[in-house]
Every structure is written in C-alpha cells, then in structure tokens.
PDB file of C-alpha atoms in Angstrom:
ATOM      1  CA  UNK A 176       7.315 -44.612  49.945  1.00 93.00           C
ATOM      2  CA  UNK A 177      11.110 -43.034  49.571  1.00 96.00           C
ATOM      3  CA  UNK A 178      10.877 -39.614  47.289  1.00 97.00           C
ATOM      4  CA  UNK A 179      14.013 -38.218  46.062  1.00 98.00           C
ATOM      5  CA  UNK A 180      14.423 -34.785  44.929  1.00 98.00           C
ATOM      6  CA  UNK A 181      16.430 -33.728  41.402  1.00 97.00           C
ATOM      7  CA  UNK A 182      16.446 -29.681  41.247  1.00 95.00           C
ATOM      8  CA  UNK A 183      16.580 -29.892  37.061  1.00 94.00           C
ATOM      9  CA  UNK A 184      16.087 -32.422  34.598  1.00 93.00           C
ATOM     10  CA  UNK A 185      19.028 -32.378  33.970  1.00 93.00           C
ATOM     11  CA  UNK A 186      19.982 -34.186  37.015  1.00 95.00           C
ATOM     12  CA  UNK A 187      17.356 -37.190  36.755  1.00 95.00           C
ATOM     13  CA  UNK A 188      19.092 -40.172  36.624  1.00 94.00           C
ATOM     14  CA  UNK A 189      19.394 -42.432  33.325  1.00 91.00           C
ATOM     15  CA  UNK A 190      18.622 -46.102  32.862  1.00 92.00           C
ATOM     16  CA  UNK A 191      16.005 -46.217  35.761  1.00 94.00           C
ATOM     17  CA  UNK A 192      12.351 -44.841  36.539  1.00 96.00           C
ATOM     18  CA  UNK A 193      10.895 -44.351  39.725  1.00 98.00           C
ATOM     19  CA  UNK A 194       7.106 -45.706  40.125  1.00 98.00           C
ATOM     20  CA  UNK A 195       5.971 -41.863  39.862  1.00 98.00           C
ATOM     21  CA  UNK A 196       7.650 -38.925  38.866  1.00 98.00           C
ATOM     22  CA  UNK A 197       6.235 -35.021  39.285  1.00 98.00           C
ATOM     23  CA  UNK A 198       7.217 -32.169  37.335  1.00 97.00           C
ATOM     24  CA  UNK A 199       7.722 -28.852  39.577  1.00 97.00           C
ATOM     25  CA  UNK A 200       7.903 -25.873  37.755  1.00 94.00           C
ATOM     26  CA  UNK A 201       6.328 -22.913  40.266  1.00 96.00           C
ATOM     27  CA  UNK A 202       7.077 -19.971  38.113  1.00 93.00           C
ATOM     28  CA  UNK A 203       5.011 -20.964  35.990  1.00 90.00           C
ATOM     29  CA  UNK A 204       4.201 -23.756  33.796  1.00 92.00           C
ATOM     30  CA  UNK A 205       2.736 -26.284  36.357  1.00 96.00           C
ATOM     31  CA  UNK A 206       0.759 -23.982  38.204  1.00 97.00           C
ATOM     32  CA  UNK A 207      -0.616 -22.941  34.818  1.00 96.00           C
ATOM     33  CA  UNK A 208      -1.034 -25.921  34.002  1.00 96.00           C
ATOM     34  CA  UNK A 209      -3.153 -26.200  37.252  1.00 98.00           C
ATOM     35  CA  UNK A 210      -4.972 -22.953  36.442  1.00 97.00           C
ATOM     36  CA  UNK A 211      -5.895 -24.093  32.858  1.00 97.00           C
ATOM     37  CA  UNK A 212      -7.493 -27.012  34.062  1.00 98.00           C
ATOM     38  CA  UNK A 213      -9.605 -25.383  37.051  1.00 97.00           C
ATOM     39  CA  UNK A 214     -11.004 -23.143  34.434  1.00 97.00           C
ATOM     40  CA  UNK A 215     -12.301 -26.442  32.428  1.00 97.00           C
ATOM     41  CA  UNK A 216      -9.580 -27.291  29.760  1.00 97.00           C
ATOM     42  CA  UNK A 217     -10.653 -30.763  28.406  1.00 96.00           C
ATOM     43  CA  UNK A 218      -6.698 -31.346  28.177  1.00 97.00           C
ATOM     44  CA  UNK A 219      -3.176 -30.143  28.073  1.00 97.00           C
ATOM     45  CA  UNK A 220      -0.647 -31.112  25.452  1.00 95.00           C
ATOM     46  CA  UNK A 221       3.187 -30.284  26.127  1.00 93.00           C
ATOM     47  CA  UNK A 222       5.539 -29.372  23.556  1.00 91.00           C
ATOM     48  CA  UNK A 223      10.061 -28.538  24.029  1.00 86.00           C
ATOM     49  CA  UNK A 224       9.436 -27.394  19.963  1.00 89.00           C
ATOM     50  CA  UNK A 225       7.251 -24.850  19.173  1.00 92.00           C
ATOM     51  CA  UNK A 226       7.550 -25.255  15.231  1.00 94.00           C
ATOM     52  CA  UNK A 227       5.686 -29.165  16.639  1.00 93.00           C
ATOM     53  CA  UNK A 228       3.390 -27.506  18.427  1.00 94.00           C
ATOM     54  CA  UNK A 229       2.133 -25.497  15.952  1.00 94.00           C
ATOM     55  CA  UNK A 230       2.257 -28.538  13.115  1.00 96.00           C
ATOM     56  CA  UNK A 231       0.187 -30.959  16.000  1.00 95.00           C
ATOM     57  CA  UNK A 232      -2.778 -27.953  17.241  1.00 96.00           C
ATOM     58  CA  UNK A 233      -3.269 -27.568  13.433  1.00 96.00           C
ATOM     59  CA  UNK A 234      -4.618 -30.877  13.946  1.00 94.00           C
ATOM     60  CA  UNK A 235      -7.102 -29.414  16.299  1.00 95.00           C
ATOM     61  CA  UNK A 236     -10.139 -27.175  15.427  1.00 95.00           C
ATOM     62  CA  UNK A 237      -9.583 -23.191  15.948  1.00 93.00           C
ATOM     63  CA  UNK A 238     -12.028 -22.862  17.738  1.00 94.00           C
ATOM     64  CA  UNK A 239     -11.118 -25.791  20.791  1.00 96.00           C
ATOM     65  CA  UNK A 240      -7.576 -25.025  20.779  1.00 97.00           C
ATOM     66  CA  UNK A 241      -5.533 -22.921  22.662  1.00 97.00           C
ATOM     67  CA  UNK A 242      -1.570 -22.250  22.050  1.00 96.00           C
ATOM     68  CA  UNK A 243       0.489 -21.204  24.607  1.00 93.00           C
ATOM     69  CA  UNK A 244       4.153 -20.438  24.179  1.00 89.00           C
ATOM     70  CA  UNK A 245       6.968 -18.965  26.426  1.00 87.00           C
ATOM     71  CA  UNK A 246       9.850 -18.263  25.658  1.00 86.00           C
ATOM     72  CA  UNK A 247      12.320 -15.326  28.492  1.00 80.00           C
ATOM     73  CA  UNK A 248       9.357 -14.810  30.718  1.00 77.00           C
ATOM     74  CA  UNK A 249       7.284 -13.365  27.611  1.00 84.00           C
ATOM     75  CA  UNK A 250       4.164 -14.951  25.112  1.00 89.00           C
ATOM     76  CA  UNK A 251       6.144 -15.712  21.798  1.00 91.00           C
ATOM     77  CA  UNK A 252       4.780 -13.789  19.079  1.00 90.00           C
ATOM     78  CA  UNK A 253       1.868 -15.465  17.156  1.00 89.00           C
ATOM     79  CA  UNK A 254       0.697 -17.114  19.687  1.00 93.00           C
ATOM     80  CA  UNK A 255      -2.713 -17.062  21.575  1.00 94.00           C
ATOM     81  CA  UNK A 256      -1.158 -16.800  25.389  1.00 93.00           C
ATOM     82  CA  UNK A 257       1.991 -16.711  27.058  1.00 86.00           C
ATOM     83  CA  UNK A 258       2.677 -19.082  30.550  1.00 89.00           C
ATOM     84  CA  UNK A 259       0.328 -16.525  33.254  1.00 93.00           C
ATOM     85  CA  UNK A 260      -1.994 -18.671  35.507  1.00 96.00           C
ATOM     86  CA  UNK A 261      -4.081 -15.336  35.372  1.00 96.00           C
ATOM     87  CA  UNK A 262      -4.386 -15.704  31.407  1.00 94.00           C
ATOM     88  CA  UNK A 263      -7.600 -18.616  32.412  1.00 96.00           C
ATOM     89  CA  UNK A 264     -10.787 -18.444  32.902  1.00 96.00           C
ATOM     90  CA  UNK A 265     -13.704 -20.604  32.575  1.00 96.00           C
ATOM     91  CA  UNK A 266     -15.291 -18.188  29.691  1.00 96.00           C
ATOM     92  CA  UNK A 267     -11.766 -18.549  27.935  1.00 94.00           C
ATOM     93  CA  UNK A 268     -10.608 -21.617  28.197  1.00 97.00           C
ATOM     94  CA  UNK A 269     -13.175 -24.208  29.635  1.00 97.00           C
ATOM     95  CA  UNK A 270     -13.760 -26.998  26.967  1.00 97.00           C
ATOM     96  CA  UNK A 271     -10.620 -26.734  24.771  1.00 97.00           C
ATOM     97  CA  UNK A 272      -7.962 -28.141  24.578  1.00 97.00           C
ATOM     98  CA  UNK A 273      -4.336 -25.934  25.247  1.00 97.00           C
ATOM     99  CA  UNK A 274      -0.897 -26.599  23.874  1.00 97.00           C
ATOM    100  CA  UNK A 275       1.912 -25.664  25.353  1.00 94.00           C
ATOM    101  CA  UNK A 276       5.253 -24.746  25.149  1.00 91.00           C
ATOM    102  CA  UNK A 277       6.838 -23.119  27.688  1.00 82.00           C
ATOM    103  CA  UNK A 278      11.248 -22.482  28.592  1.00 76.00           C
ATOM    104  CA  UNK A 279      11.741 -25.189  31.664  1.00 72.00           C
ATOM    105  CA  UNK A 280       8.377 -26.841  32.432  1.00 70.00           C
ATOM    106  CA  UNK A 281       7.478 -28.432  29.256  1.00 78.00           C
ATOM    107  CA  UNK A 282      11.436 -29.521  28.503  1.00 82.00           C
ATOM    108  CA  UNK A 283      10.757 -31.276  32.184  1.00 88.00           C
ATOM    109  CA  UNK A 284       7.743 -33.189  31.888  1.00 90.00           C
ATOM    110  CA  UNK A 285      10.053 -34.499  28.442  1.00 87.00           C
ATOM    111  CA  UNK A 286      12.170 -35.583  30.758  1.00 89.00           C
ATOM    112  CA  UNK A 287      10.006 -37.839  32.760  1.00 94.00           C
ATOM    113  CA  UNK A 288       7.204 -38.799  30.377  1.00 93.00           C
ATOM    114  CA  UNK A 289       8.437 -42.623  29.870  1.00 94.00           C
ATOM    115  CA  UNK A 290       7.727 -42.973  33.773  1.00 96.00           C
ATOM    116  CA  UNK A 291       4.630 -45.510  34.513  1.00 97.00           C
ATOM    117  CA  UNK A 292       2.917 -42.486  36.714  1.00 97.00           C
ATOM    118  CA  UNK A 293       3.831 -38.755  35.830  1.00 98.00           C
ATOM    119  CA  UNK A 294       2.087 -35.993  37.725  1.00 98.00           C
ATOM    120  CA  UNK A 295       2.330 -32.257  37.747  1.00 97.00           C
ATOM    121  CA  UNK A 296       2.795 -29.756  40.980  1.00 98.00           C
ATOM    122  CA  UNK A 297       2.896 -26.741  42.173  1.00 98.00           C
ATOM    123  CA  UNK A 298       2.256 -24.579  45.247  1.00 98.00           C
ATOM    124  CA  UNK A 299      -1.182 -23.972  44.820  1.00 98.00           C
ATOM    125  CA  UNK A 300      -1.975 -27.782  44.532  1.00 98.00           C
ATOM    126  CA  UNK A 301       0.574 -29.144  47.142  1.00 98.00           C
ATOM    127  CA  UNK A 302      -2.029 -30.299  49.640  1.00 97.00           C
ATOM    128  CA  UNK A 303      -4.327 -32.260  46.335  1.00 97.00           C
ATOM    129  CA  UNK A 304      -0.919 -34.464  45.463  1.00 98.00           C
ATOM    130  CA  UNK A 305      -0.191 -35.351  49.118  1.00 97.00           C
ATOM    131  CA  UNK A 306      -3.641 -36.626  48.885  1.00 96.00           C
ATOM    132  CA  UNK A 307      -3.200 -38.149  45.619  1.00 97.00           C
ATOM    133  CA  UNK A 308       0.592 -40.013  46.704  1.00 96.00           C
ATOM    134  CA  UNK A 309      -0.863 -40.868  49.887  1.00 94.00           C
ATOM    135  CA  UNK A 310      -4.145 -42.828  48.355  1.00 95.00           C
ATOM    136  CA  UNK A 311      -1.900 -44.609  45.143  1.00 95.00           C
ATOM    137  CA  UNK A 312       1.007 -45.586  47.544  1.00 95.00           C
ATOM    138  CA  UNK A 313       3.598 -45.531  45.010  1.00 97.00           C
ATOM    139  CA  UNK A 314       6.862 -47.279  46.026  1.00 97.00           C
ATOM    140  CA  UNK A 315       9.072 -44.647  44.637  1.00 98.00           C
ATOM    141  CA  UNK A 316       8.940 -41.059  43.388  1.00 98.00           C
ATOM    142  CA  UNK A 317      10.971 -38.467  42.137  1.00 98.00           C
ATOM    143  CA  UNK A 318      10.169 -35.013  42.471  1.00 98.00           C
ATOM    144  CA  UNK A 319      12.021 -33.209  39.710  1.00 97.00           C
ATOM    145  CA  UNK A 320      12.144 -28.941  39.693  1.00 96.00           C
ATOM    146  CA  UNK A 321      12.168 -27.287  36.317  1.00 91.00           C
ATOM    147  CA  UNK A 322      14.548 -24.929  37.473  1.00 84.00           C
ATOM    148  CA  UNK A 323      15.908 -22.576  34.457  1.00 78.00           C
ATOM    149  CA  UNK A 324      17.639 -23.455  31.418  1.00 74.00           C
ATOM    150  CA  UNK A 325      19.363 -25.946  33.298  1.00 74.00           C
ATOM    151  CA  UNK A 326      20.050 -23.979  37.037  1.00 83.00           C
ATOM    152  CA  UNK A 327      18.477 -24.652  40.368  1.00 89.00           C
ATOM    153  CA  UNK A 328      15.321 -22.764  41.348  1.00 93.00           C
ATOM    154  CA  UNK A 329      14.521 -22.067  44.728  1.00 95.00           C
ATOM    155  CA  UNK A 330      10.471 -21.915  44.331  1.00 96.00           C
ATOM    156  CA  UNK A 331      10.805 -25.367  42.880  1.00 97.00           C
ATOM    157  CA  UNK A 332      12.424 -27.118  45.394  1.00 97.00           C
ATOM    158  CA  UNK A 333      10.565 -25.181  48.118  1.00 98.00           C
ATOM    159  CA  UNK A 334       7.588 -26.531  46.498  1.00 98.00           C
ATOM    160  CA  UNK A 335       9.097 -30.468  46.650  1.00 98.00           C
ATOM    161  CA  UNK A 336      10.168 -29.536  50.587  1.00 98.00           C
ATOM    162  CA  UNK A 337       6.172 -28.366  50.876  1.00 98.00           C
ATOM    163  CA  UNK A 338       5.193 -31.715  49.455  1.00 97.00           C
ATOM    164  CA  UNK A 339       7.679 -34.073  51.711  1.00 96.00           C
ATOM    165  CA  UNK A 340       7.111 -32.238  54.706  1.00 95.00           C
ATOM    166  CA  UNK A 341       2.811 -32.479  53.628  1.00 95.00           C
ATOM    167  CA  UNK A 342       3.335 -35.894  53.535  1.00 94.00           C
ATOM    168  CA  UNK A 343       4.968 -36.498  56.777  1.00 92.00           C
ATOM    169  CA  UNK A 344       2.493 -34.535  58.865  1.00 91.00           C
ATOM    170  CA  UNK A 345      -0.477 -36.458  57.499  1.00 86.00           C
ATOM    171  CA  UNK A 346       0.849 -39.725  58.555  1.00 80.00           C
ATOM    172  CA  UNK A 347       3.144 -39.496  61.023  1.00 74.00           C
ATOM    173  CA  UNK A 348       6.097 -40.658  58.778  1.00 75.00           C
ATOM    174  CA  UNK A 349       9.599 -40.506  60.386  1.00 80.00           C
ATOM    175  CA  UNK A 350      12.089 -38.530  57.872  1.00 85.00           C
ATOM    176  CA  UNK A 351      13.308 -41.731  57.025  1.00 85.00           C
ATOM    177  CA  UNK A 352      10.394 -43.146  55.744  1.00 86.00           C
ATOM    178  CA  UNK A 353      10.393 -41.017  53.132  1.00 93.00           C
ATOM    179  CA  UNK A 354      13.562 -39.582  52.563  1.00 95.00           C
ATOM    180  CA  UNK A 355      15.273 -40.924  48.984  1.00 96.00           C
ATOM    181  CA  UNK A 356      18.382 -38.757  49.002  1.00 97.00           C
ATOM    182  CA  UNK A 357      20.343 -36.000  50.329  1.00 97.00           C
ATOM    183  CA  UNK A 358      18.402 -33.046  48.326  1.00 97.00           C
ATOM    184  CA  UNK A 359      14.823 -34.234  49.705  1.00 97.00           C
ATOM    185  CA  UNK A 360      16.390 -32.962  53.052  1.00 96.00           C
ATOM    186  CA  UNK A 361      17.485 -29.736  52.069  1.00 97.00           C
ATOM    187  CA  UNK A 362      13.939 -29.569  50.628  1.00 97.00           C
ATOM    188  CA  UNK A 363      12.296 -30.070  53.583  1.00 97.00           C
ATOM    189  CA  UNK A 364      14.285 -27.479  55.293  1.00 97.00           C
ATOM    190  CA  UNK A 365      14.170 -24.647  53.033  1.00 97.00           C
ATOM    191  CA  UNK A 366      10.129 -24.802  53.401  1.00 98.00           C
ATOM    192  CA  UNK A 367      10.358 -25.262  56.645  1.00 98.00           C
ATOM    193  CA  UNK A 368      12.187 -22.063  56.963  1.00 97.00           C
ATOM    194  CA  UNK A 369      10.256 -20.244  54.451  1.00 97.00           C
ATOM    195  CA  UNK A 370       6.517 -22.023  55.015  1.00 97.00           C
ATOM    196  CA  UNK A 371       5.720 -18.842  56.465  1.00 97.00           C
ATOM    197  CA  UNK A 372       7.029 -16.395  53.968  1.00 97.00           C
ATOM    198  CA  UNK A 373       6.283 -17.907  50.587  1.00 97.00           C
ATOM    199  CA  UNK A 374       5.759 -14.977  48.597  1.00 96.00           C
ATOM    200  CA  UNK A 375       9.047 -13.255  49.842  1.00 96.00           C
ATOM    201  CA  UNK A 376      10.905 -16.507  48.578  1.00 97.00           C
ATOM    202  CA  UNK A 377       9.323 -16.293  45.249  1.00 97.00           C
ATOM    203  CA  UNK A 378      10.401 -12.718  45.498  1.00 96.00           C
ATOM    204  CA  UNK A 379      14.172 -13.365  46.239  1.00 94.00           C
ATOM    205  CA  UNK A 380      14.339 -16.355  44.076  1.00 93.00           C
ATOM    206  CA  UNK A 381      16.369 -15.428  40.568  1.00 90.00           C
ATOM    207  CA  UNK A 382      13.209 -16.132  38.125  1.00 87.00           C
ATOM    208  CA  UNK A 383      11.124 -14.137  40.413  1.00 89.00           C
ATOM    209  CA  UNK A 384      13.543 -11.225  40.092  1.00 92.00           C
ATOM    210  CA  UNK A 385      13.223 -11.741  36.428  1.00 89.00           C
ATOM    211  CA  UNK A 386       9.499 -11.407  36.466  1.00 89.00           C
ATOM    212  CA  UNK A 387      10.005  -8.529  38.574  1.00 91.00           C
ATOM    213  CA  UNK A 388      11.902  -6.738  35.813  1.00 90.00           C
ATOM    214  CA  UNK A 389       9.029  -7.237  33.610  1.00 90.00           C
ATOM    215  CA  UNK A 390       6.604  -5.587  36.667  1.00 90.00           C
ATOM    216  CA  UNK A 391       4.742  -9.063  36.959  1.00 92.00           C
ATOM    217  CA  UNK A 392       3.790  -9.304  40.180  1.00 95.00           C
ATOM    218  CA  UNK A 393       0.543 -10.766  40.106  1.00 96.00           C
ATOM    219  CA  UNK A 394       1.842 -13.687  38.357  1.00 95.00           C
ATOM    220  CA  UNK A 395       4.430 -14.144  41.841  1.00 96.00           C
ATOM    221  CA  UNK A 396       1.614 -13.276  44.034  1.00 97.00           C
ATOM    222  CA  UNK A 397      -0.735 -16.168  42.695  1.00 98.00           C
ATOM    223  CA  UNK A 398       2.132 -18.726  42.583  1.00 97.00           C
ATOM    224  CA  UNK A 399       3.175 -18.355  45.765  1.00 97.00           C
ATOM    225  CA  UNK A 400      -0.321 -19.575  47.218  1.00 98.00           C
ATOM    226  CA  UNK A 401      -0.233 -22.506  49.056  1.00 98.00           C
ATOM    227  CA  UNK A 402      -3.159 -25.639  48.863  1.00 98.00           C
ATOM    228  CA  UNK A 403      -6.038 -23.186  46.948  1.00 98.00           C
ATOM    229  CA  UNK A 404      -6.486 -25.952  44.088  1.00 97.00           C
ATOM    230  CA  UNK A 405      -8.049 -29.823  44.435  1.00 97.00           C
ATOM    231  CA  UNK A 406      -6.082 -30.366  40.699  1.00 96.00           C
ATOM    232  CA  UNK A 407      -4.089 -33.326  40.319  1.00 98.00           C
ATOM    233  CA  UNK A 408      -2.792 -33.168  36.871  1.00 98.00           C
ATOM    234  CA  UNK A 409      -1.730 -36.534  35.561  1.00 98.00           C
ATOM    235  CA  UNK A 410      -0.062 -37.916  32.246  1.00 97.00           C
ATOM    236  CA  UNK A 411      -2.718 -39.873  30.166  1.00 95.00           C
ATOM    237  CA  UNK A 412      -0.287 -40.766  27.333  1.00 94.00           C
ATOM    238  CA  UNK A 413       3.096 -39.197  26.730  1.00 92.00           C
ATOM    239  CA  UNK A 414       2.629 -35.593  26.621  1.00 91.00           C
ATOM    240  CA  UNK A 415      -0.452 -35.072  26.906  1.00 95.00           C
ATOM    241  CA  UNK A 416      -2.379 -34.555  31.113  1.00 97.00           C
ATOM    242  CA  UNK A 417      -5.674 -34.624  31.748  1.00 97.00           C
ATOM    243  CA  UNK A 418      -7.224 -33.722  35.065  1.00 93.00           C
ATOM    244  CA  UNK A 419      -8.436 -35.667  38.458  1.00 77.00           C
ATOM    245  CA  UNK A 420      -9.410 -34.876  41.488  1.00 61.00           C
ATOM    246  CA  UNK A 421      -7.294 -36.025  44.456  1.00 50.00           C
TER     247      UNK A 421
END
C-alpha cells in the first residue's frame, strides 16, 4: 500500500486516480460528515453550488431532508444548519437524508469523486479508516486535505500524518512501505510532534483562529478528538456517502 499526501485539491494530480482517495477536511465538513451519520442520517449528499443544492433537496420530502450550507465559518442564510458536528443528534437528524454544501470539504470530495474508492476522514474517525485501509488493501491512496480556499491547513494534514503513522503501528510497516511522496513524511512528523497536543494545533492552526474569532470553541474542542467514532464514510455513487462500519 503507498499513500501519498496532497494538502488541497488543488494539488491532486490530473490524468490518474489512485485505487482510493480520502477527503480530509478537520475543521469541519468531514468530521460533520462523521457526526451526521453517528446520529442516524440515512445519507449525505455533497454539493460546491448551493443554488444545486437547493434545486436537487427539493427533490426530497421536507420532512427527510436536511440542508446544510457554509459559507466564512457561518450557516448561509435560509438554510436549516451550518457545518457544526454539534448541530446532530439522533432526535434531529437520524433517518434523513442531509445536503451539504460547505467552503473546502464539499469542493474536495468534487475533486476526487471519479476515484473507484472515495472515503471521508477526520480526527475523530482516524483509528475506523486504518481499520477500513488495512482490511480492503488498496494498492494506492491519496489522502487529500481540504485546506482553505485553496491554502494548506495544518489540522488536515495532521490528520493524514495520524492516519500513516495509525497504519504503520498496526502492522509493523517500515516508512517505506507506505510512504507515496515527500508530503506523507512531513505528515507523519507533524503528528508525531503534535499527537500529544491536538487541540492546541487546532488552536494555532489559521482556520482555528478563524473560528476563534467567532468564539467557537466547542466546535475546535470536538474536532480535535482523536479515534471516538467507528464511521467509515464511503462514496456510494458520485456525491452522494453512505455509512459502514470499519
């Protein structure tokens, strides 16, 4: 298994797929995404467009839908939720089915949606997608960070570096085993630096400042938990993940 790390989409490489990609996006979309579907969503849809995603949930009865759009940090107006992990629950959102739009996560899993196997992962479900990459063996997988609007994000890549360094404790793989490129490296060592200090990194890292400014702390303070989730979120048909167990 060789896993190379992008830091944005924008940095994905054109003309080839891996066997597997994941979408990263920490703060917050994929661990929302997570969130949503321990509380019992029946499925996720992902939108880059909002004026789509509210043509495509019109589709969908009221009263199983759920739109989420985030645009800055903040819920865009008209919409039922913003991008907060905290927003689910099983009494809100268990059975329906959520669309979402969010600045850097959704425009990601865009990015990647042609590959054979696209996943979704965050912190909170590092430990479920070791599982999951360590049972389906793919031959090669790109771990791909949201970032934002286009910039590198430190909780994303941390979160890759969690996932390499995951993989290589639970069997013994040498570094280069795994290793695909340069960045999976630097990765590994930022989490290794930070493993015990996630929620200061979140903290430092510019998006967390951001959230910060908007005294969201909770939302830092749940992302930065590490393995609390048994989600593996996995594309079913483009744009649209459904839920297994790892």
């Amino acid at each position: 298994m060789k896993i190379s790390v992008y830091h944005t989409p924008e940095e994905v490489p054109t003309g080839i797929l891996p066997d597997c990609a994941i979408a990263i996006d920490v703060l917050r979309a994929t661990t929302t995404i997570a969130a949503a579907f321990n509380s019992g969503a029946e499925a996720i849809q992902v939108f880059s467009d909002l004026d789509e995603l509210t043509r495509v949930s019109e589709t969908w009865p009221a009263q199983k839908r759920i739109r989420a759009g985030e645009r800055g940090g903040q819920r865009v107006e008209g919409f039922d939720l913003g991008n907060s992990p905290l927003d689910h629950s099983p009494e809100h959102t268990a059975g329906k089915r959520l669309f979402m739009s969010t600045t850097n996560g959704t425009r990601c899993l865009q990015r990647i949606q042609a590959t054979p196997l696209v996943l979704t992962a965050a912190l909170t479900t590092r430990q479920a997608i070791v599982s999951y990459l360590l049972q389906h063996q793919p031959s090669t997988v790109w771990l791909v960070g949201s970032g934002w609007e286009g910039d590198y994000s430190l909780e994303d890549t941390v979160c890759a570096g969690a996932i390499l360094q995951g993989l290589i404790e639970k069997q013994s793989f040498s570094y280069k085993d795994v290793i695909g490129n340069d960045a999976a490296v630097a990765a590994i060592s930022l989490y290794l630096q930070w493993q015990t200090k996630l929620p200061e990194l979140l903290y430092q890292a510019s998006h967390g400042q951001r959230l910060l400014g908007q005294s969201n702390t909770v939302d830092i303070d749940y992302c930065a938990q590490l393995d609390i989730l048994d989600i593996v979120p996995i594309q079913q048909s483009p744009g649209i993940l459904a839920c297994k167990s790892s």
